[in-house]
């Protein structure tokens, strides 16, 4: 069920433990081979499929996805349209406040863009404290630099943006928008010199995508396949449906 | 052409006098008979059709629509998800800044929600002054309280929200989401007592939709028809395409 | 009656449906022939005269005018002292909040500067929603680009700043400050090429005054007369007094 | 010379070491006997007289006074219209920025309201650092709690608001607005118990005027006279004219 | 070497690839058995020891620790002094800006409070983008809910606040401040019902510490020992010294 | 007693008229002879000694000092780490809000950095108004430009930063950090030309330390002695203890 399709009276009639699912994407450069919509497509497609797959005794509703988010790490490239940290935070807080006054008490972010993860968690706490909503933050798949899979071996664990995983997903979801003829490997091998600092390591670092070169992506999309993307989606959708179920019944005492 | 479908290099290659078209909608209550998506549906449908209708020598690109906007006047009703004035302003300014760094110099807002009009004009000036973009602000149809047509006579010029015009448009665009059986006339006739103050009059007034009663809409949707909506769209699309053409060649000296 | 002349106990004793009238002006360039005070003089003079003309059974009070407002469109010229959008908005909201705690429930802005109109309407809604005041926004005369009269034919509907109307008003109100010998016509005729975009047209555009040339004004002051100004004032004052009366008794249900 | 009376070209032609003089007042309760305009009247009258008294070889210009300022300490009383600290700070910074772009490099605040003193000094530094202006902050008379005179002995050094000094000044400047029949002494004698903490003592304290009782003023206006007020003005005006002269030639190396 | 002990000329003479190390702590409740300083003590002690252990060819400098940080999750308990998200973000950004103007280009946060992790990463990116500093974010030990060790088995992976690890560290570092007689196990076993949502799981959730009960801590401190704390420190210090070394020579191309 | 050493339950058990003492310092250049910690050392040392000297029937608690404060006047020198005015204000307000929820109703700032004085007073009022705390603001010694002693005659009343007083204090408190061999007199004698404008005079001025030359300090440290510093401390500590006592029993009616 889509929030956007309902009247205000239908929304008022939703059970108050309904889980509102909010996909977060991005409008940002994804290298020469992928469209700027990549993260948004992935988040909204998987979220919509998961909402459809949830058992009927779990009330949930799909909010319209938010595509303009925090892509400041890609500021140096044309095509990236990004909100500053305080604008995105204000947006998420405003949405949380509106849900409260709409009688909704559970909010799950489904985030397709790794650059939103940190601020999203700040927002989850703020919305919980100020408006009392139970808030949850998840990804269609766990980002590579946050411990997720989806990498090609050639990526050395650094396929964080426009690499094997995302390219495969787009080959499955929107093959018309993928330019495999322009796909090249861009893995910052120099990072292997560092034991402690790096993607997914003990010490994180503040980076922008132009730190790694002029192409914009970080990873190796050359071996991406629609099959891998399809398998990823087929795993992610039921897993996300389970997350929604847990969000519905979640309690801490 | 859709911004979201392009790679960053394709966007970088756009002519710098390309007109970026940004639909603005709302997620807000529209009375018992219309979905909360009403304004967003209208703005995005008409904007997309107009972009498609623009002659090929006018470079333009469609940005993804912004649905979470400023619906504070509907704060009292469930279903309205709204940004505060400063959040929306910050969002629009951030988008303007991102377009500048993307090499775009012309931005046209196509606004389906009257509550965004005033702030949108503030943003147009701010973006022009700070980032140098030529900015434009228009509506799929002129809002009733801003001099537009689309009213039924029974609305006494007050069909500003969920009335004859919007209901007809939705009967044409998304008839599956319209509940005509719940449509009732809600025209605040008391306002006819005032000569100077009122919708579209010399003196405007600050209102929220609960000022007029518990239903949420202001207007008379009972006579709405898909035919009227279709005719409206057929007039609005070419007119908007012309606006895009003018925005492309607009100059002030 | 002037707010500034009262003690706090006298203000506390005002009827709570008293209309507080707040003139908004500007400190901004008005071309080579008019002083930077132009908008402020017009707003304060007409507001004061209207308050004096209101029948005694309509309680109203004149607040001190706000001259530092939003003149960002004139930022490129010396003499313009302007608040950014958020500063002016915060100022208006703070005033609304203070009126609430002073027991006042009706606030009418009388705005002499077109550049304040959009933000002023945003403020009217914010103050209504947050503090419950009935808020109203009007002009001494309707601005030319918002459908008003006061133009010379030679202005082609574009006498928006320092043109026939404002110059005539100043010739009537403060002739000592008008330099007719420096008055020249500056009408951006190029705008007539555009059917949809322009002052007062369906599509507005974000402009700053240096977009039109180095003089600063937009209009044709060469035919301005004190007689025209006098007639304008004689029409505007009783009309504004009527607006105050309506603001006093205004209701929406 | 008044800024408001000039055209932008006249302002552009001012010498760049011109001293811009900005009176700061307040709209705030001043007890049962004085109007809410008290601080504004004092600041603007004395500033205007001083500007008129400055020798002709000292270029200076009078800005329109700012009456809506920071009166949060009087928030509990009707009649007080106050800006929050960040709104006033933003206003002063915006004015400083506008003066810079107007070619003015020296700004003197003449402050009639003690509650502005602290923030005014913060603004002076901010404007100097960000915009390079030489900034100065003074009072028509030094506030009692900042070491100034103007007290009656009966005030025990605590005539900080609506006491002997301000009442005398208003008896001289605007006797029509003074209600001596309502003037009563309100001196918080309990403060004499404290050696270190108090008005003008080593340790300041955060107070609001309702901390001292329901009347609003702090001081003893009962012995105020127009003669004292006149003498105060006659001393303050030439002193302020000298301050303007010093501001004109001030240097630090 | 401590920043605080240097003169400005000594700081100006630091190599520009000097790593500035900034400990982040908290002032927040840690249950009945630990002082509110716990996170700050741990971060500052380990950071200081690591700076002292760095080889002499790695230039680094210790900044004074920041104890007032973001403890909004503990807002419900006395003793917690916390900055809101925007205040902390502004603080970190201001520090980054100041380091840039001090000629420092590498900044390492050593964070003892898990509640700062998300915002700290947002700050790392902001500071890199705006001021060009290489920024790094690490912990004395990895937080339990971010994949770290330090847990007791009885904590079921949920010893996130005032549990085995932190209590052991404090028994080693500041035994005088630990009240073992008040230590009780508070492990929210109900969370084991959830497969996807929980501390350190795929889906994070927004929590405040009062969600888990009235004591404030989350974990099992009952088996904590100074020996465990000592061993933790002895492992953490050289590891952090290595991180500093890597931060000094870190590069991305 | 130190806040940081207490558990939340111990803090909850403090009497609600406990005086919380918050030292404010700075991290800022102090000329070639003093460390950047100067103000922080002085404020924290004297505050701690005073808290220790308070009679046992006066409940008070020492908060951890805030070293990152508002040193914008020293922005031009390496070593200064400073918060902008709004960041510091937000920090102080957040602390006040946290104390309120911790059950503390009296807050005394002990400020070692003159540049914090003005904003600190703004904060005192804001915290009083919004959270109801009694707030107080004092200095270890009164700043020279705010009427205090501690000057050498050679300073002509202008030893405001790194001069005789502060250098003597540091020779007493942290002689290891003082470089007397680099101490030179830097007194801006040019200021004696001005009768009204200057440090501690009727008219204050906005300055940054680079206005006075390239060294950074303002004063004459050449005659500073540890003996003078010791005597200063021996006077300041009992005086501050008395202030704490007064803050405990302070009332306004």
PDB file of N, CA and C in Angstrom, chain D residues 150-206:
ATOM      1  N   UNK D 150      23.350  59.087  36.202  1.00  0.00           N
ATOM      2  CA  UNK D 150      21.951  59.267  35.865  1.00  0.00           C
ATOM      3  C   UNK D 150      21.025  58.742  36.942  1.00  0.00           C
ATOM      4  N   UNK D 151      21.620  58.176  37.980  1.00  0.00           N
ATOM      5  CA  UNK D 151      20.807  57.599  39.042  1.00  0.00           C
ATOM      6  C   UNK D 151      20.383  58.634  40.068  1.00  0.00           C
ATOM      7  N   UNK D 152      19.293  58.323  40.728  1.00  0.00           N
ATOM      8  CA  UNK D 152      18.956  59.003  41.966  1.00  0.00           C
ATOM      9  C   UNK D 152      19.584  58.219  43.115  1.00  0.00           C
ATOM     10  N   UNK D 153      19.881  58.926  44.193  1.00  0.00           N
ATOM     11  CA  UNK D 153      20.483  58.250  45.354  1.00  0.00           C
ATOM     12  C   UNK D 153      19.566  57.145  45.861  1.00  0.00           C
ATOM     13  N   UNK D 154      18.281  57.396  45.775  1.00  0.00           N
ATOM     14  CA  UNK D 154      17.320  56.410  46.276  1.00  0.00           C
ATOM     15  C   UNK D 154      17.348  55.110  45.498  1.00  0.00           C
ATOM     16  N   UNK D 155      18.025  55.104  44.381  1.00  0.00           N
ATOM     17  CA  UNK D 155      18.055  53.893  43.555  1.00  0.00           C
ATOM     18  C   UNK D 155      19.159  52.937  43.959  1.00  0.00           C
ATOM     19  N   UNK D 156      20.031  53.383  44.825  1.00  0.00           N
ATOM     20  CA  UNK D 156      21.088  52.516  45.363  1.00  0.00           C
ATOM     21  C   UNK D 156      21.909  51.894  44.234  1.00  0.00           C
ATOM     22  N   UNK D 157      22.049  52.653  43.160  1.00  0.00           N
ATOM     23  CA  UNK D 157      22.818  52.150  42.016  1.00  0.00           C
ATOM     24  C   UNK D 157      22.064  51.150  41.170  1.00  0.00           C
ATOM     25  N   UNK D 158      20.753  51.052  41.380  1.00  0.00           N
ATOM     26  CA  UNK D 158      19.990  50.035  40.664  1.00  0.00           C
ATOM     27  C   UNK D 158      18.894  50.611  39.764  1.00  0.00           C
ATOM     28  N   UNK D 159      19.094  51.839  39.331  1.00  0.00           N
ATOM     29  CA  UNK D 159      18.075  52.447  38.464  1.00  0.00           C
ATOM     30  C   UNK D 159      18.299  52.067  37.011  1.00  0.00           C
ATOM     31  N   UNK D 160      18.139  50.786  36.720  1.00  0.00           N
ATOM     32  CA  UNK D 160      18.561  50.297  35.409  1.00  0.00           C
ATOM     33  C   UNK D 160      17.485  50.351  34.337  1.00  0.00           C
ATOM     34  N   UNK D 161      16.247  50.536  34.751  1.00  0.00           N
ATOM     35  CA  UNK D 161      15.190  50.418  33.737  1.00  0.00           C
ATOM     36  C   UNK D 161      13.972  51.212  34.169  1.00  0.00           C
ATOM     37  N   UNK D 162      13.747  52.332  33.501  1.00  0.00           N
ATOM     38  CA  UNK D 162      12.576  53.141  33.820  1.00  0.00           C
ATOM     39  C   UNK D 162      12.720  53.927  35.109  1.00  0.00           C
ATOM     40  N   UNK D 163      13.968  54.191  35.505  1.00  0.00           N
ATOM     41  CA  UNK D 163      14.200  54.897  36.759  1.00  0.00           C
ATOM     42  C   UNK D 163      14.380  56.390  36.571  1.00  0.00           C
ATOM     43  N   UNK D 164      15.156  56.969  37.456  1.00  0.00           N
ATOM     44  CA  UNK D 164      15.336  58.405  37.473  1.00  0.00           C
ATOM     45  C   UNK D 164      15.851  58.946  36.147  1.00  0.00           C
ATOM     46  N   UNK D 165      16.861  58.316  35.632  1.00  0.00           N
ATOM     47  CA  UNK D 165      17.496  58.829  34.418  1.00  0.00           C
ATOM     48  C   UNK D 165      16.565  58.774  33.214  1.00  0.00           C
ATOM     49  N   UNK D 166      16.053  57.615  32.914  1.00  0.00           N
ATOM     50  CA  UNK D 166      15.205  57.488  31.729  1.00  0.00           C
ATOM     51  C   UNK D 166      13.919  58.308  31.853  1.00  0.00           C
ATOM     52  N   UNK D 167      13.371  58.334  33.044  1.00  0.00           N
ATOM     53  CA  UNK D 167      12.140  59.103  33.225  1.00  0.00           C
ATOM     54  C   UNK D 167      12.402  60.593  33.026  1.00  0.00           C
ATOM     55  N   UNK D 168      13.513  61.053  33.551  1.00  0.00           N
ATOM     56  CA  UNK D 168      13.865  62.467  33.352  1.00  0.00           C
ATOM     57  C   UNK D 168      14.064  62.771  31.880  1.00  0.00           C
ATOM     58  N   UNK D 169      14.748  61.887  31.188  1.00  0.00           N
ATOM     59  CA  UNK D 169      14.968  62.097  29.761  1.00  0.00           C
ATOM     60  C   UNK D 169      13.650  62.179  29.004  1.00  0.00           C
ATOM     61  N   UNK D 170      12.731  61.322  29.350  1.00  0.00           N
ATOM     62  CA  UNK D 170      11.448  61.349  28.653  1.00  0.00           C
ATOM     63  C   UNK D 170      10.624  62.569  29.050  1.00  0.00           C
ATOM     64  N   UNK D 171      10.758  63.019  30.288  1.00  0.00           N
ATOM     65  CA  UNK D 171      10.075  64.258  30.676  1.00  0.00           C
ATOM     66  C   UNK D 171      10.580  65.432  29.847  1.00  0.00           C
ATOM     67  N   UNK D 172      11.827  65.362  29.457  1.00  0.00           N
ATOM     68  CA  UNK D 172      12.382  66.421  28.606  1.00  0.00           C
ATOM     69  C   UNK D 172      12.010  66.205  27.137  1.00  0.00           C
ATOM     70  N   UNK D 173      12.144  64.992  26.663  1.00  0.00           N
ATOM     71  CA  UNK D 173      11.995  64.740  25.228  1.00  0.00           C
ATOM     72  C   UNK D 173      10.544  64.536  24.801  1.00  0.00           C
ATOM     73  N   UNK D 174       9.783  63.789  25.588  1.00  0.00           N
ATOM     74  CA  UNK D 174       8.401  63.497  25.214  1.00  0.00           C
ATOM     75  C   UNK D 174       7.501  63.528  26.452  1.00  0.00           C
ATOM     76  N   UNK D 175       7.361  64.692  27.060  1.00  0.00           N
ATOM     77  CA  UNK D 175       6.582  64.760  28.312  1.00  0.00           C
ATOM     78  C   UNK D 175       5.146  64.281  28.141  1.00  0.00           C
ATOM     79  N   UNK D 176       4.644  64.383  26.922  1.00  0.00           N
ATOM     80  CA  UNK D 176       3.266  63.946  26.678  1.00  0.00           C
ATOM     81  C   UNK D 176       3.080  62.452  26.890  1.00  0.00           C
ATOM     82  N   UNK D 177       4.169  61.713  26.907  1.00  0.00           N
ATOM     83  CA  UNK D 177       4.057  60.256  27.013  1.00  0.00           C
ATOM     84  C   UNK D 177       4.390  59.744  28.417  1.00  0.00           C
ATOM     85  N   UNK D 178       4.652  60.640  29.348  1.00  0.00           N
ATOM     86  CA  UNK D 178       5.045  60.229  30.697  1.00  0.00           C
ATOM     87  C   UNK D 178       3.860  60.375  31.658  1.00  0.00           C
ATOM     88  N   UNK D 179       3.653  59.337  32.444  1.00  0.00           N
ATOM     89  CA  UNK D 179       2.555  59.317  33.413  1.00  0.00           C
ATOM     90  C   UNK D 179       3.136  59.375  34.811  1.00  0.00           C
ATOM     91  N   UNK D 180       3.547  60.566  35.247  1.00  0.00           N
ATOM     92  CA  UNK D 180       4.203  60.668  36.540  1.00  0.00           C
ATOM     93  C   UNK D 180       3.278  60.235  37.676  1.00  0.00           C
ATOM     94  N   UNK D 181       1.974  60.346  37.446  1.00  0.00           N
ATOM     95  CA  UNK D 181       1.038  59.971  38.508  1.00  0.00           C
ATOM     96  C   UNK D 181       1.096  58.474  38.797  1.00  0.00           C
ATOM     97  N   UNK D 182       1.661  57.716  37.871  1.00  0.00           N
ATOM     98  CA  UNK D 182       1.780  56.273  38.065  1.00  0.00           C
ATOM     99  C   UNK D 182       3.188  55.860  38.484  1.00  0.00           C
ATOM    100  N   UNK D 183       4.052  56.851  38.593  1.00  0.00           N
ATOM    101  CA  UNK D 183       5.453  56.533  38.903  1.00  0.00           C
ATOM    102  C   UNK D 183       5.602  56.152  40.372  1.00  0.00           C
ATOM    103  N   UNK D 184       6.189  55.001  40.571  1.00  0.00           N
ATOM    104  CA  UNK D 184       6.461  54.528  41.937  1.00  0.00           C
ATOM    105  C   UNK D 184       7.885  53.985  41.970  1.00  0.00           C
ATOM    106  N   UNK D 185       8.451  53.994  43.154  1.00  0.00           N
ATOM    107  CA  UNK D 185       9.813  53.467  43.310  1.00  0.00           C
ATOM    108  C   UNK D 185       9.766  51.948  43.390  1.00  0.00           C
ATOM    109  N   UNK D 186      10.622  51.331  42.613  1.00  0.00           N
ATOM    110  CA  UNK D 186      10.737  49.866  42.647  1.00  0.00           C
ATOM    111  C   UNK D 186      12.224  49.521  42.623  1.00  0.00           C
ATOM    112  N   UNK D 187      12.813  49.591  43.779  1.00  0.00           N
ATOM    113  CA  UNK D 187      14.239  49.310  43.901  1.00  0.00           C
ATOM    114  C   UNK D 187      14.401  47.987  44.657  1.00  0.00           C
ATOM    115  N   UNK D 188      15.030  47.016  44.050  1.00  0.00           N
ATOM    116  CA  UNK D 188      15.160  45.710  44.700  1.00  0.00           C
ATOM    117  C   UNK D 188      16.226  45.734  45.796  1.00  0.00           C
ATOM    118  N   UNK D 189      15.832  46.238  46.949  1.00  0.00           N
ATOM    119  CA  UNK D 189      16.802  46.445  48.021  1.00  0.00           C
ATOM    120  C   UNK D 189      17.465  45.151  48.466  1.00  0.00           C
ATOM    121  N   UNK D 190      16.782  44.057  48.243  1.00  0.00           N
ATOM    122  CA  UNK D 190      17.353  42.785  48.659  1.00  0.00           C
ATOM    123  C   UNK D 190      18.731  42.563  48.046  1.00  0.00           C
ATOM    124  N   UNK D 191      18.966  43.188  46.922  1.00  0.00           N
ATOM    125  CA  UNK D 191      20.263  42.974  46.259  1.00  0.00           C
ATOM    126  C   UNK D 191      21.430  43.569  47.049  1.00  0.00           C
ATOM    127  N   UNK D 192      21.122  44.492  47.954  1.00  0.00           N
ATOM    128  CA  UNK D 192      22.220  45.066  48.740  1.00  0.00           C
ATOM    129  C   UNK D 192      22.825  44.040  49.695  1.00  0.00           C
ATOM    130  N   UNK D 193      22.130  42.934  49.850  1.00  0.00           N
ATOM    131  CA  UNK D 193      22.704  41.865  50.682  1.00  0.00           C
ATOM    132  C   UNK D 193      23.926  41.216  50.040  1.00  0.00           C
ATOM    133  N   UNK D 194      24.078  41.456  48.756  1.00  0.00           N
ATOM    134  CA  UNK D 194      25.123  40.735  48.034  1.00  0.00           C
ATOM    135  C   UNK D 194      26.259  41.678  47.659  1.00  0.00           C
ATOM    136  N   UNK D 195      27.441  41.286  48.000  1.00  0.00           N
ATOM    137  CA  UNK D 195      28.602  42.136  47.765  1.00  0.00           C
ATOM    138  C   UNK D 195      29.136  41.977  46.346  1.00  0.00           C
ATOM    139  N   UNK D 196      29.082  40.758  45.859  1.00  0.00           N
ATOM    140  CA  UNK D 196      29.746  40.479  44.587  1.00  0.00           C
ATOM    141  C   UNK D 196      28.786  40.474  43.404  1.00  0.00           C
ATOM    142  N   UNK D 197      27.568  40.075  43.662  1.00  0.00           N
ATOM    143  CA  UNK D 197      26.614  39.898  42.572  1.00  0.00           C
ATOM    144  C   UNK D 197      25.626  41.054  42.560  1.00  0.00           C
ATOM    145  N   UNK D 198      25.405  41.627  41.402  1.00  0.00           N
ATOM    146  CA  UNK D 198      24.421  42.699  41.329  1.00  0.00           C
ATOM    147  C   UNK D 198      24.660  43.554  40.105  1.00  0.00           C
ATOM    148  N   UNK D 199      23.792  44.522  39.935  1.00  0.00           N
ATOM    149  CA  UNK D 199      23.939  45.447  38.817  1.00  0.00           C
ATOM    150  C   UNK D 199      25.274  46.171  38.923  1.00  0.00           C
ATOM    151  N   UNK D 200      26.077  46.069  37.904  1.00  0.00           N
ATOM    152  CA  UNK D 200      27.329  46.811  37.863  1.00  0.00           C
ATOM    153  C   UNK D 200      28.404  46.269  38.776  1.00  0.00           C
ATOM    154  N   UNK D 201      28.151  45.118  39.364  1.00  0.00           N
ATOM    155  CA  UNK D 201      29.163  44.534  40.247  1.00  0.00           C
ATOM    156  C   UNK D 201      30.038  43.551  39.489  1.00  0.00           C
ATOM    157  N   UNK D 202      31.006  43.017  40.207  1.00  0.00           N
ATOM    158  CA  UNK D 202      31.989  42.117  39.602  1.00  0.00           C
ATOM    159  C   UNK D 202      31.346  40.918  38.915  1.00  0.00           C
ATOM    160  N   UNK D 203      30.304  40.413  39.523  1.00  0.00           N
ATOM    161  CA  UNK D 203      29.626  39.250  38.969  1.00  0.00           C
ATOM    162  C   UNK D 203      28.256  39.678  38.474  1.00  0.00           C
ATOM    163  N   UNK D 204      28.020  39.482  37.201  1.00  0.00           N
ATOM    164  CA  UNK D 204      26.705  39.821  36.659  1.00  0.00           C
ATOM    165  C   UNK D 204      25.769  38.636  36.816  1.00  0.00           C
ATOM    166  N   UNK D 205      24.502  38.887  36.635  1.00  0.00           N
ATOM    167  CA  UNK D 205      23.536  37.797  36.759  1.00  0.00           C
ATOM    168  C   UNK D 205      22.507  37.912  35.646  1.00  0.00           C
ATOM    169  N   UNK D 206      21.996  36.761  35.260  1.00  0.00           N
ATOM    170  CA  UNK D 206      20.977  36.748  34.221  1.00  0.00           C
ATOM    171  C   UNK D 206      19.612  37.014  34.826  1.00  0.00           C
TER     172      UNK D 206
END
